[in-house]
Coordinates of C-alpha atoms in Angstrom, one line a residue:
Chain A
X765 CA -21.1 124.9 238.0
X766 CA -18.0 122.7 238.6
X767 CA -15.5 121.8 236.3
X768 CA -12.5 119.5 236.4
X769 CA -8.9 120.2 235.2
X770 CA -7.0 116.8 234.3
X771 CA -3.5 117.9 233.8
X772 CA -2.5 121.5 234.9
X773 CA -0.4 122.6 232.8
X774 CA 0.2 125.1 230.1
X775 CA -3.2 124.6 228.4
X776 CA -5.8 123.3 231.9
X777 CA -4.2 126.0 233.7
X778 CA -5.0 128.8 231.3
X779 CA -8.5 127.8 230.6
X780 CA -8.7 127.3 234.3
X781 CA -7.9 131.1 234.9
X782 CA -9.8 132.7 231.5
X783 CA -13.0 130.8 233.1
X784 CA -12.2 132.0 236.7
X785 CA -12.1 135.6 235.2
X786 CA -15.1 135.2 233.5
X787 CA -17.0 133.2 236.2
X788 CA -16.2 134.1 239.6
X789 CA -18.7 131.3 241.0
X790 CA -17.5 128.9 239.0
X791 CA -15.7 125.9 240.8
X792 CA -12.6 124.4 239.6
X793 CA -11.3 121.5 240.5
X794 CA -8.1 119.9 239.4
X795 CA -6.7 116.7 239.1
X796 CA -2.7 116.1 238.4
X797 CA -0.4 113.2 239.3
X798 CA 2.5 115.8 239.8
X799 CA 2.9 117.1 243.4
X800 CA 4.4 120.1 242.5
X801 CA 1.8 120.5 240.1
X802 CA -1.2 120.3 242.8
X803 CA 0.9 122.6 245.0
X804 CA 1.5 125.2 242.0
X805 CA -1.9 125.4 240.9
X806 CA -3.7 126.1 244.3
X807 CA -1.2 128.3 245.3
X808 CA -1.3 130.1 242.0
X809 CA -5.6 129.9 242.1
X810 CA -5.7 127.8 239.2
X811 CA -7.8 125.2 240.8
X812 CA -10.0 125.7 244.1
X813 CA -8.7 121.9 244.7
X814 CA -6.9 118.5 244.1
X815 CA -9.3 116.0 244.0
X816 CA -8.7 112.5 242.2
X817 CA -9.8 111.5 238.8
X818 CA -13.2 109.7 240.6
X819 CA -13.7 112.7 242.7
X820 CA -13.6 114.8 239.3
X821 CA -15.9 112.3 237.2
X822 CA -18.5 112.2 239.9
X823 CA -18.6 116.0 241.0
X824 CA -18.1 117.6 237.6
X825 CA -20.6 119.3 235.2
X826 CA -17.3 119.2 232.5
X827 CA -14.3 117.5 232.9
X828 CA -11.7 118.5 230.4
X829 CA -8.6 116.3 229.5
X830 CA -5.8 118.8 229.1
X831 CA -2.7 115.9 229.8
X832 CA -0.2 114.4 227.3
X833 CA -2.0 112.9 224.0
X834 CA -1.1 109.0 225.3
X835 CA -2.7 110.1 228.3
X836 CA -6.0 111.2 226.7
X837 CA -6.4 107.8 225.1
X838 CA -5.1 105.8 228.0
X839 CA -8.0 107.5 230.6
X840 CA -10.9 108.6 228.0
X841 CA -12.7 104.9 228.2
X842 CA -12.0 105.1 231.9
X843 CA -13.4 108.9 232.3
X844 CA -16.6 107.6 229.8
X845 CA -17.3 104.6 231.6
X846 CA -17.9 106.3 234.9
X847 CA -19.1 109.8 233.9
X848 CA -23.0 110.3 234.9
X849 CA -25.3 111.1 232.2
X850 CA -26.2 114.4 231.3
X851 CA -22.8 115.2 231.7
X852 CA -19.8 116.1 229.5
X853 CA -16.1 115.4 229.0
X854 CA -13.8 117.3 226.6
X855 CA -10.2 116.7 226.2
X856 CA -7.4 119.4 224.8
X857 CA -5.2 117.0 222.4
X858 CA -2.7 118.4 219.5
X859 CA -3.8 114.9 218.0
X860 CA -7.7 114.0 217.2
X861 CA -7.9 111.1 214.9
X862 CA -6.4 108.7 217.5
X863 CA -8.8 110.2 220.4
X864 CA -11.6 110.4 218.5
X865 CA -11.5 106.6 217.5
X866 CA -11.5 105.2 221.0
X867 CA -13.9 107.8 221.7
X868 CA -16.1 106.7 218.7
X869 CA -16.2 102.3 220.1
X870 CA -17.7 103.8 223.6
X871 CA -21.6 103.6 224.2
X872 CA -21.3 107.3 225.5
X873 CA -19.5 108.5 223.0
X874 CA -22.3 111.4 222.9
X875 CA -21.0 113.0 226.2
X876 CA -17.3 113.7 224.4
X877 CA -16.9 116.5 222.4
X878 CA -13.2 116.7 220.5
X879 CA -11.7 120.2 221.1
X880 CA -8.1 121.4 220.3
X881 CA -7.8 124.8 221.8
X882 CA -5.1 126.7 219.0
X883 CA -2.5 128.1 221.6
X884 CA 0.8 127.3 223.4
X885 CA 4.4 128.5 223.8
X886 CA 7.0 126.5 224.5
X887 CA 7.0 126.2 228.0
X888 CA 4.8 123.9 230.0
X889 CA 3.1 123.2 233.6
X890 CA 1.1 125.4 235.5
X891 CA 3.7 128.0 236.4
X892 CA 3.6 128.9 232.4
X893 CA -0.3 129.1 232.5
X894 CA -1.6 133.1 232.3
X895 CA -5.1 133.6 231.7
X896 CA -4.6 135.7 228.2
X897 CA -3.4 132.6 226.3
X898 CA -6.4 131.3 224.9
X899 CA -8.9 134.4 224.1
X900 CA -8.5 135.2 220.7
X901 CA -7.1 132.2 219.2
X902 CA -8.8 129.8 217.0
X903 CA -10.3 126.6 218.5
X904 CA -11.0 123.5 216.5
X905 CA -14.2 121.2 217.6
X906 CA -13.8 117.8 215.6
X907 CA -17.4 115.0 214.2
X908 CA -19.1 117.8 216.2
X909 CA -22.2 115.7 215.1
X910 CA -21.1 113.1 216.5
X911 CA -21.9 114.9 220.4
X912 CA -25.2 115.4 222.2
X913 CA -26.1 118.6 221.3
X914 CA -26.2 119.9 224.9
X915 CA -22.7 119.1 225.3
X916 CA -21.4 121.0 222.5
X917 CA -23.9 123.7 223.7
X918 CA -22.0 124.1 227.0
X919 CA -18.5 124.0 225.7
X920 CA -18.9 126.1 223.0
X921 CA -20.8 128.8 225.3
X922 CA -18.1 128.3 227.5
X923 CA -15.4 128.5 224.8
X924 CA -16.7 131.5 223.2
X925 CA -17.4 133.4 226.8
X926 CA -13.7 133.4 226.9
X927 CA -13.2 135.0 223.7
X928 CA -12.1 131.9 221.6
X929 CA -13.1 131.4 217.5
X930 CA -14.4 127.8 216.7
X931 CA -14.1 126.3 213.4
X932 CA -15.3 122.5 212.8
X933 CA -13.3 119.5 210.9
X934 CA -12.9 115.9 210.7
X935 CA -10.1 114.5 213.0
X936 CA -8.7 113.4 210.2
X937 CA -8.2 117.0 208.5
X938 CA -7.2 118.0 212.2
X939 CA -4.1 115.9 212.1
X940 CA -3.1 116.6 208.6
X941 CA -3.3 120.2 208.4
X942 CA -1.8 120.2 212.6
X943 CA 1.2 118.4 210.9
X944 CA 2.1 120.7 208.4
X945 CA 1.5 124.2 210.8
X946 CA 2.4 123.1 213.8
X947 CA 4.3 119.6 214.4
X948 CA 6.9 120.0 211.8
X949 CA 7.8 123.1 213.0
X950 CA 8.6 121.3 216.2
X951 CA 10.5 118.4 214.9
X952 CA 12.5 121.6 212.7
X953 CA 13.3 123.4 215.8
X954 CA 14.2 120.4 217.6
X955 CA 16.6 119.3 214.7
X956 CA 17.9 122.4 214.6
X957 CA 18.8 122.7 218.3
X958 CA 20.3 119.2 218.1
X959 CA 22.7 120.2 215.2
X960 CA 24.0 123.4 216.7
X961 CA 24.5 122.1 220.4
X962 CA 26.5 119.2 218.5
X963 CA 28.6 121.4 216.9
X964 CA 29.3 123.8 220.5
X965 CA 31.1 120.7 222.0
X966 CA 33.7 121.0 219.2
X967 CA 33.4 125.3 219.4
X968 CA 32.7 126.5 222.3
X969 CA 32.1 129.9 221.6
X970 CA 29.3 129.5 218.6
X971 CA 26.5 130.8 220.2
X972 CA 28.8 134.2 220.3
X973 CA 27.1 135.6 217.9
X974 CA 23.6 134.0 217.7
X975 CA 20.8 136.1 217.6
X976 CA 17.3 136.6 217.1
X977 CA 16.9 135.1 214.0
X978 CA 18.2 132.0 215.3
X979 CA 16.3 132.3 218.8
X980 CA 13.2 132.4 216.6
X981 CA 13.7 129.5 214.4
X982 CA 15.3 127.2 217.6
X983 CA 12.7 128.6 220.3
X984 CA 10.3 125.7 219.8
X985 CA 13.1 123.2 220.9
X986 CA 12.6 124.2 224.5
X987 CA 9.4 122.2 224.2
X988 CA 8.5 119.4 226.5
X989 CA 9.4 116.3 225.0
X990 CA 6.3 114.1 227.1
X991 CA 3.8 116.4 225.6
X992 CA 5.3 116.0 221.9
X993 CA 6.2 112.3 221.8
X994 CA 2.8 111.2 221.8
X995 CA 1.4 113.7 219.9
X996 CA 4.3 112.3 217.0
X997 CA 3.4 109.4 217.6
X998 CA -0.2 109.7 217.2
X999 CA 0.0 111.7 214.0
X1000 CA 2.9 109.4 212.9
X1001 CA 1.9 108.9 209.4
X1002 CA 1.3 112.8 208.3
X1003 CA 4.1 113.8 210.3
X1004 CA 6.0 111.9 208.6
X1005 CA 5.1 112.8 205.5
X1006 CA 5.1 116.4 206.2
X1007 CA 8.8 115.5 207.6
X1008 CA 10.0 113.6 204.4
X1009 CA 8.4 116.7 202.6
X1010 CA 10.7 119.0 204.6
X1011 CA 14.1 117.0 204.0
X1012 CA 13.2 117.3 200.3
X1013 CA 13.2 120.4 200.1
X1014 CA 16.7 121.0 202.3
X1015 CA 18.2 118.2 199.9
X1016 CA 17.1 120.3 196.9
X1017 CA 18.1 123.7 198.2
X1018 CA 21.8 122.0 199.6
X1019 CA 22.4 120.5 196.0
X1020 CA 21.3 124.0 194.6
X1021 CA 24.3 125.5 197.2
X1022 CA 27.1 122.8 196.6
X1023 CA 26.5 123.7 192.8
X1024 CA 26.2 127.2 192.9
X1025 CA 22.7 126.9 191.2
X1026 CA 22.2 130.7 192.2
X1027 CA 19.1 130.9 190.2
X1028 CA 17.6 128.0 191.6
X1029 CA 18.4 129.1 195.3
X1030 CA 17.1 132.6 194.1
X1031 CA 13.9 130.8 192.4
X1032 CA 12.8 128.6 195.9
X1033 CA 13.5 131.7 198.5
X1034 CA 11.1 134.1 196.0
X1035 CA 8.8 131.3 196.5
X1036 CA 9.5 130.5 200.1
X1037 CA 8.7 134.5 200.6
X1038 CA 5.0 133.9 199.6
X1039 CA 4.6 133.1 203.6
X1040 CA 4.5 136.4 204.0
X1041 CA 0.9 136.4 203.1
X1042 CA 0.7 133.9 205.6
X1043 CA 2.3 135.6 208.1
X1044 CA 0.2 138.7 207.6
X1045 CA -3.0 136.6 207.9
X1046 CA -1.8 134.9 211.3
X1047 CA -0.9 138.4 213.0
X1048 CA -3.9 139.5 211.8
X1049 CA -6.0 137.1 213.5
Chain B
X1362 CA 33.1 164.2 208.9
X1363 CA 31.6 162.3 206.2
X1364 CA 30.5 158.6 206.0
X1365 CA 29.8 157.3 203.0
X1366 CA 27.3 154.2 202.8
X1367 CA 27.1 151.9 199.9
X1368 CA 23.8 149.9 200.0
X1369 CA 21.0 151.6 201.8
X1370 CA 19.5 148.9 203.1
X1371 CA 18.4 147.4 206.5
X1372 CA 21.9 147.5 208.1
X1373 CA 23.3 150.5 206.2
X1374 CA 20.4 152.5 207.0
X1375 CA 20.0 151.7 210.3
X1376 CA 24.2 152.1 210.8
X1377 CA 23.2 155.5 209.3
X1378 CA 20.2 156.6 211.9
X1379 CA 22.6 155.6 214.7
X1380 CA 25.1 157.7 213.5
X1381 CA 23.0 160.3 213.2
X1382 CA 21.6 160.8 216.7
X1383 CA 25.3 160.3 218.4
X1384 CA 27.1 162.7 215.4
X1385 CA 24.1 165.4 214.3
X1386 CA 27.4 167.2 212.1
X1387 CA 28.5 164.3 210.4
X1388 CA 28.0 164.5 206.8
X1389 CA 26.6 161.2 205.7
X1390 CA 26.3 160.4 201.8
X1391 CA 24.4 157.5 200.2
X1392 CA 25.1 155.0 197.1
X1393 CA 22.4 153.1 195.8
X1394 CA 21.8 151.6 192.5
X1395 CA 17.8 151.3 193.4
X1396 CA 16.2 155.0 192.7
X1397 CA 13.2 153.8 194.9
X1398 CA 16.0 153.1 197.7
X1399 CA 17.5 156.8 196.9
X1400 CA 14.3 158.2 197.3
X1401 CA 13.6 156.8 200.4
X1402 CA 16.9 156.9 201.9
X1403 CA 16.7 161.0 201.1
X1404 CA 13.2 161.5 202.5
X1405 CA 13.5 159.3 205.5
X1406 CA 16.7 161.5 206.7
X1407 CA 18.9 157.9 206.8
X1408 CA 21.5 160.5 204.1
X1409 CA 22.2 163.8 203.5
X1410 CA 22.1 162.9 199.6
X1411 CA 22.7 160.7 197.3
X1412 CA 26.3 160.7 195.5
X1413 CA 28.1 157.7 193.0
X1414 CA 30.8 155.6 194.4
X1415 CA 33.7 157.6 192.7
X1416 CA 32.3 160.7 194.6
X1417 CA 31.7 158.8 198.1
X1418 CA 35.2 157.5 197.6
X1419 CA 36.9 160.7 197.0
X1420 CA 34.8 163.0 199.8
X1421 CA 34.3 160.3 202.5
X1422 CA 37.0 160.1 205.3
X1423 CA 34.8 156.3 205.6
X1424 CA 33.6 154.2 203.1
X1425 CA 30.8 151.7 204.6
X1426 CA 30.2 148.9 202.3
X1427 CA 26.5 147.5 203.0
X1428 CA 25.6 145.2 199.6
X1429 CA 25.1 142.2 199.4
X1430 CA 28.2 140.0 199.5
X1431 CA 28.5 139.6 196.0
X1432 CA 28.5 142.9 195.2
X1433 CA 31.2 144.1 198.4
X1434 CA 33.6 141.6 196.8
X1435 CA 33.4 143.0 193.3
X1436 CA 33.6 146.6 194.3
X1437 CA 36.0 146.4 197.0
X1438 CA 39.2 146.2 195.1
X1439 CA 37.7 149.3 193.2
X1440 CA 37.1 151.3 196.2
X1441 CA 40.3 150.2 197.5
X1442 CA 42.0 151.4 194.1
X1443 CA 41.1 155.0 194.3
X1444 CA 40.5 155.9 197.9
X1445 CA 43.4 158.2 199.4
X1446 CA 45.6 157.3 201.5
X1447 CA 44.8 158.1 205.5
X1448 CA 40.8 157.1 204.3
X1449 CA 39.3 153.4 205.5
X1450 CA 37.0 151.5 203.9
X1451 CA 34.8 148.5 205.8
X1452 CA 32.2 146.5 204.6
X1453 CA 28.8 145.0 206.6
X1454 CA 28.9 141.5 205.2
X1455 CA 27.0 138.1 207.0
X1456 CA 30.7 136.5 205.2
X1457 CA 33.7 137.3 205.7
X1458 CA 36.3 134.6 204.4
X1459 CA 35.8 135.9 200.4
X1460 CA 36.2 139.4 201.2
X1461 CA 39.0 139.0 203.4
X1462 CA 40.7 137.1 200.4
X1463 CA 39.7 140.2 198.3
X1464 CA 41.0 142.3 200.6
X1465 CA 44.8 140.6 201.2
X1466 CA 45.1 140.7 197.3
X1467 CA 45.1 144.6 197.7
X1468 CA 48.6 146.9 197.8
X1469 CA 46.0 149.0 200.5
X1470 CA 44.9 146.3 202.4
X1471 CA 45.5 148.4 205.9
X1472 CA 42.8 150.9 204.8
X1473 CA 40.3 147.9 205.0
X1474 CA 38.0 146.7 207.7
X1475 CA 36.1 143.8 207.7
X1476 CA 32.9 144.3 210.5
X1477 CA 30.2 142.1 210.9
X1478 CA 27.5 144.3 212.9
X1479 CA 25.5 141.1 214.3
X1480 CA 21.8 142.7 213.2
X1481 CA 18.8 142.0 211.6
X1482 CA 15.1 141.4 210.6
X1483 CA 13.8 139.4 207.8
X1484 CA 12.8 142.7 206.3
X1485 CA 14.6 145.0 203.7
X1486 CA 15.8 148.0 202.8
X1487 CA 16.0 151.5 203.5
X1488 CA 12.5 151.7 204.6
X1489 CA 12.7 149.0 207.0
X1490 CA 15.7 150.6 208.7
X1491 CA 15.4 151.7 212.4
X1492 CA 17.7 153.5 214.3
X1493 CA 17.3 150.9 217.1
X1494 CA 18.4 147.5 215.1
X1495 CA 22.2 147.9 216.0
X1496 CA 22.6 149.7 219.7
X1497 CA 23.3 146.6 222.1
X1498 CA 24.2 143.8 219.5
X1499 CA 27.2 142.3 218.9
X1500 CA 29.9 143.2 216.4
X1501 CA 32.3 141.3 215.0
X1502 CA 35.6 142.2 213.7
X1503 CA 38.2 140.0 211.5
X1504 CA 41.3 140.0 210.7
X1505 CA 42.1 143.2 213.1
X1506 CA 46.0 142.8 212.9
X1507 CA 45.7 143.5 209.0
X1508 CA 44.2 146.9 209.1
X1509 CA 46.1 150.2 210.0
X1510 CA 45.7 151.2 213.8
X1511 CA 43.8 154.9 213.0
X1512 CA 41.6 153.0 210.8
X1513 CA 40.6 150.4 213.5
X1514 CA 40.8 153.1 216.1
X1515 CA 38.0 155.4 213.8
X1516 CA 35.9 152.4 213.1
X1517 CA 35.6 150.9 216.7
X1518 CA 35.2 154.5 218.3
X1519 CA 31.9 154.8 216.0
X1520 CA 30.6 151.2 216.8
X1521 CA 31.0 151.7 220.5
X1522 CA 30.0 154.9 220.6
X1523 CA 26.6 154.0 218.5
X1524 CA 26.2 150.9 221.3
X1525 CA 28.0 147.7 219.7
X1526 CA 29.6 145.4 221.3
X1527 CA 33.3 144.7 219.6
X1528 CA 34.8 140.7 219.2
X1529 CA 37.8 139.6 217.6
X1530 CA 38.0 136.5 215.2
X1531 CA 39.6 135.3 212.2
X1532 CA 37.5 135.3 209.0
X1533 CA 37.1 131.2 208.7
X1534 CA 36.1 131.3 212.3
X1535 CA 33.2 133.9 211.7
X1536 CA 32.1 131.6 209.0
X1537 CA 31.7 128.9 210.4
X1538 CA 30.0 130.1 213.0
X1539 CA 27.6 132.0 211.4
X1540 CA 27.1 129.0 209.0
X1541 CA 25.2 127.2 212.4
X1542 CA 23.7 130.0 214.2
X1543 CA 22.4 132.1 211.4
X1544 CA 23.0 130.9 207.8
X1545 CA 21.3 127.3 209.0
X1546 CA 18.4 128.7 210.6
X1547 CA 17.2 130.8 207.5
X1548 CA 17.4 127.5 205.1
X1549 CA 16.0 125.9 207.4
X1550 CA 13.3 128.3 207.6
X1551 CA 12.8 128.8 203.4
X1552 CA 12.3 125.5 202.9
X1553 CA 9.8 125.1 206.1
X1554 CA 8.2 127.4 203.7
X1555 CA 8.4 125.6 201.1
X1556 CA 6.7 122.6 202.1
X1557 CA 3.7 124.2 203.8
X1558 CA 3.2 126.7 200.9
X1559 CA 3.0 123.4 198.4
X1560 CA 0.9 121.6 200.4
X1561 CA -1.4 124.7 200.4
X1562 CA -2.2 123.7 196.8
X1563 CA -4.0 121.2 198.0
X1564 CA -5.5 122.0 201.2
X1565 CA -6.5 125.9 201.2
X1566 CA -7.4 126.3 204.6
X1567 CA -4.2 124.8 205.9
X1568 CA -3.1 128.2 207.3
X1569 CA -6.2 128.5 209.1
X1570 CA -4.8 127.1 212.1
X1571 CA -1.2 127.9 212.0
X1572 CA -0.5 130.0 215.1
X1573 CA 2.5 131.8 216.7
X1574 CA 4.8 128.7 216.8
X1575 CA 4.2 128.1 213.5
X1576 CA 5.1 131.9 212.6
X1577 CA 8.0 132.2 214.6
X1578 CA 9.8 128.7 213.0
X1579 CA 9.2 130.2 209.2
X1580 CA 9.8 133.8 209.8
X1581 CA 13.1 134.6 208.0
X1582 CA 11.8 132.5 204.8
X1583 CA 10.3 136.6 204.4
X1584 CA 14.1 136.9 203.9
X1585 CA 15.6 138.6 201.0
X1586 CA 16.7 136.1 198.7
X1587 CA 19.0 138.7 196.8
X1588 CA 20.9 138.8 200.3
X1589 CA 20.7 135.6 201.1
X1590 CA 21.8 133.7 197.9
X1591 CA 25.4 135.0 197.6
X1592 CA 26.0 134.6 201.5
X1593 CA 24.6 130.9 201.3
X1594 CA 27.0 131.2 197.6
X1595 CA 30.6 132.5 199.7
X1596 CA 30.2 130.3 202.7
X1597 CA 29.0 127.0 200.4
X1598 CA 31.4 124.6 202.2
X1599 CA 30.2 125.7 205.8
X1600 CA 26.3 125.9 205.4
X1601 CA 26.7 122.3 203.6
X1602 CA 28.3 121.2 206.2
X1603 CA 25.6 122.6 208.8
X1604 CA 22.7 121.4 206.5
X1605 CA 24.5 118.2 206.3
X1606 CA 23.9 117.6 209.7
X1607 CA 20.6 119.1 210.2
X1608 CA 19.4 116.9 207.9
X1609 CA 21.0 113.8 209.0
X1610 CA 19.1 114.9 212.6
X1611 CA 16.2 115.1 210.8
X1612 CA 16.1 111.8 209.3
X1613 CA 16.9 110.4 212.5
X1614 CA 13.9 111.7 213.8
X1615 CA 11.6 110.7 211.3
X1616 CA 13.1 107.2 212.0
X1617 CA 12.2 107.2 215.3
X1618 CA 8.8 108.4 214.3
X1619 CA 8.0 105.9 211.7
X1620 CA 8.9 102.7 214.1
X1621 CA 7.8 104.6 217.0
X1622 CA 10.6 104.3 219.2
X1623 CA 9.6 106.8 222.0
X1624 CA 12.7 106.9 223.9
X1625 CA 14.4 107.8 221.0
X1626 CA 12.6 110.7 220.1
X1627 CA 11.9 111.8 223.7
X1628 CA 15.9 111.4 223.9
X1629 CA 16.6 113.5 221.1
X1630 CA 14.1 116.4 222.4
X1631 CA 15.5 116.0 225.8
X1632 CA 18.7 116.9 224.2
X1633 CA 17.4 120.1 222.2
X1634 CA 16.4 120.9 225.2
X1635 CA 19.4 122.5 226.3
X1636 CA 19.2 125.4 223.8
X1637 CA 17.0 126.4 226.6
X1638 CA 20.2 127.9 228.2
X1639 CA 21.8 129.3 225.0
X1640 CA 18.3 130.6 224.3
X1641 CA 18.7 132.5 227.9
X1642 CA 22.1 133.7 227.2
X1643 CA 20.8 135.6 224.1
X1644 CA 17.9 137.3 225.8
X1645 CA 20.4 138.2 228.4
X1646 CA 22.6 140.2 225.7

């Protein structure tokens, strides 16, 4: 079986090396505008080759989109106009409600299945990829129905095979609950790495005596700003939401500081602490 | 010797295990208002036993104040009343301007310390203290010039010893510092919180995808808000400040979101970025 890579990076690249583990025979082919990328991921065995995104369509059993969000709607009518039948394309997005509607006007909409693999750190690109990144986290597939039911057979065979959990939704469940677990806690850490690198220029030795409690909270600002733009901007309207929910809440808790409302600081951290049930579940997983 | 600690909590206790291993004779006593905390303290080995402040005050040759702020600058003009001359007296606190002021009010203001062991976990008390949480962090010390030599010369010798690292500031310094690189980061995490925990009212399975980003960003919201109240309370004007300018970065953002102008949100994130090498600079500690 062949499959195609398009974008090796954090997420292509570690799919790329879970299958090679679990399929030695398996060919991998993969398709990147970045030079350094190509040169990366044959050196590091990701791929067995570059090929170009024809090359990919026409040789490939599955091609998987694993670029930036903009990307994945830019090339999907492309990759569904050529692809042969029989065959199956997936793509990797944060976002699903923007994907899955130009997926959705295409005649062959039946060979795309939605898939957002539940992994990442903050780096990005090939060199980040490692082969334990995916197995054991959650997987969403999105209008499963909606796909020929050999596709979804293959990529969840293959999905599983590496050790991932699949759970199904509507794109547009995706993208809510994705903006409250997992974007705003980007734009936060971004924010927060904006306000305290503002504040070095003026004292130069504040980072003195950060820690890990801030290393925690800020690590998610060493993210890739072309992978998180789109992905925003595709999920603008729950982001947002989730965002103007957020500012709330830090208006609330500054007014209950400037006023020296200790009970009602007291009264939102008790409740903030409830994520510890959260947290419990997650490391549980 | 004996040491005295008031508070057995996360950072006395684990001052307390340190102490131990380096000093197997020294004598150390314990204050806690909490019987479970007593208890534990006793059976975990963190003190020898369990005495009231009058008694730590009058057998200790140091005094080690770990309670929350609150309660270090209500009791520190007490302890400071009745300890005998020759004896010192520090506290642990994430503030330092308050005490400080306590502190210069005081006829005995040379027996006093004021450390800032730069330490932590979102968890508390005795039972979440480990022996490991201050060897290798940084320790900050204010005000130096206003304490008697021996007692400086006692207090660092036990920090080093134990594997702290000593700097020098004044006490507004230290909180406005802290304000950004700590006190920031856990509002900013209680009221990420917040506004995931409230939308879970509505969509139950919201968590079901959260993953290790997600975790990392809202991890000190498990903080203690006993703890955390009166240090957000003594350093108001600072943290206001800080949130004051997260959130003006935050709205930003969101503005950039809602009329989708890319470059100014891939500008912003470019910026952030740049913790990247502050980020470094910690791990390197």
């Amino acid at each position: 079986m062949i499959v195609s890579i398009v974008g090796i990076g954090l997420l292509g690249g570690s799919l790329a090396l879970s299958l090679r583990e679990k399929y030695p025979k398996m060919t991998i082919l993969g398709v990147d505008k970045s030079v350094v990328h190509q040169k990366i991921a044959v050196a590091k065995g990701i791929v067995d080759r570059v090929v170009t995104l024809d090359e990919a369509i026409e040789l490939s059993e599955l091609v998987v989109l694993a670029t930036p969000v903009d990307m994945i709607t830019t090339i999907l009518t492309e990759v569904l106009d050529k692809i042969p039948a029989g065959r199956t394309v997936i793509d990797f997005g944060s976002t699903k409600e923007q994907i899955c509607a130009v997926a959705n006007t295409h005649p062959k909409r039946d060979q795309f299945v939605a898939v957002h693999p539940m992994a990442g750190t903050e780096n990005s690109g090939p060199g980040a990829a490692f082969r334990e990144l995916l197995p054991g986290q959650h997987c969403i597939i999105c209008d499963r129905e909606k796909s020929r039911a050999d596709s979804v057979a293959l990529v969840e065979a293959l999905l599983r095979d590496i050790g991932m959990k699949i759970h199904y939704m509507t794109p547009a469940e995706h993208d809510l609950h994705l903006a409250y677990v997992s974007h705003l806690s980007h734009v936060s850490s971004f924010a927060l790495g904006l306000t305290v690198l503002e504040k070095e220029k003026d004292e130069k030795a504040i980072f003195r005596m950060a820690g890990t409690g801030f290393s925690s909270t800020v690590r998610l600002a060493k993210s890739s700003p072309q992978m998180w733009a789109p992905i925003f901007n595709q999920n603008k309207a729950n982001v947002s939401r989730a965002l103007g929910d957020y500012i709330e809440y830090l208006k609330k808790f500054k007014a209950a500081i400037d006023s020296e409302e200790l009970d009602s600081s007291l009264e939102y951290m008790t409740r903030a602490n409830d994520i510890r049930r959260i947290l419990d579940g997650i490391e549980k997983k």
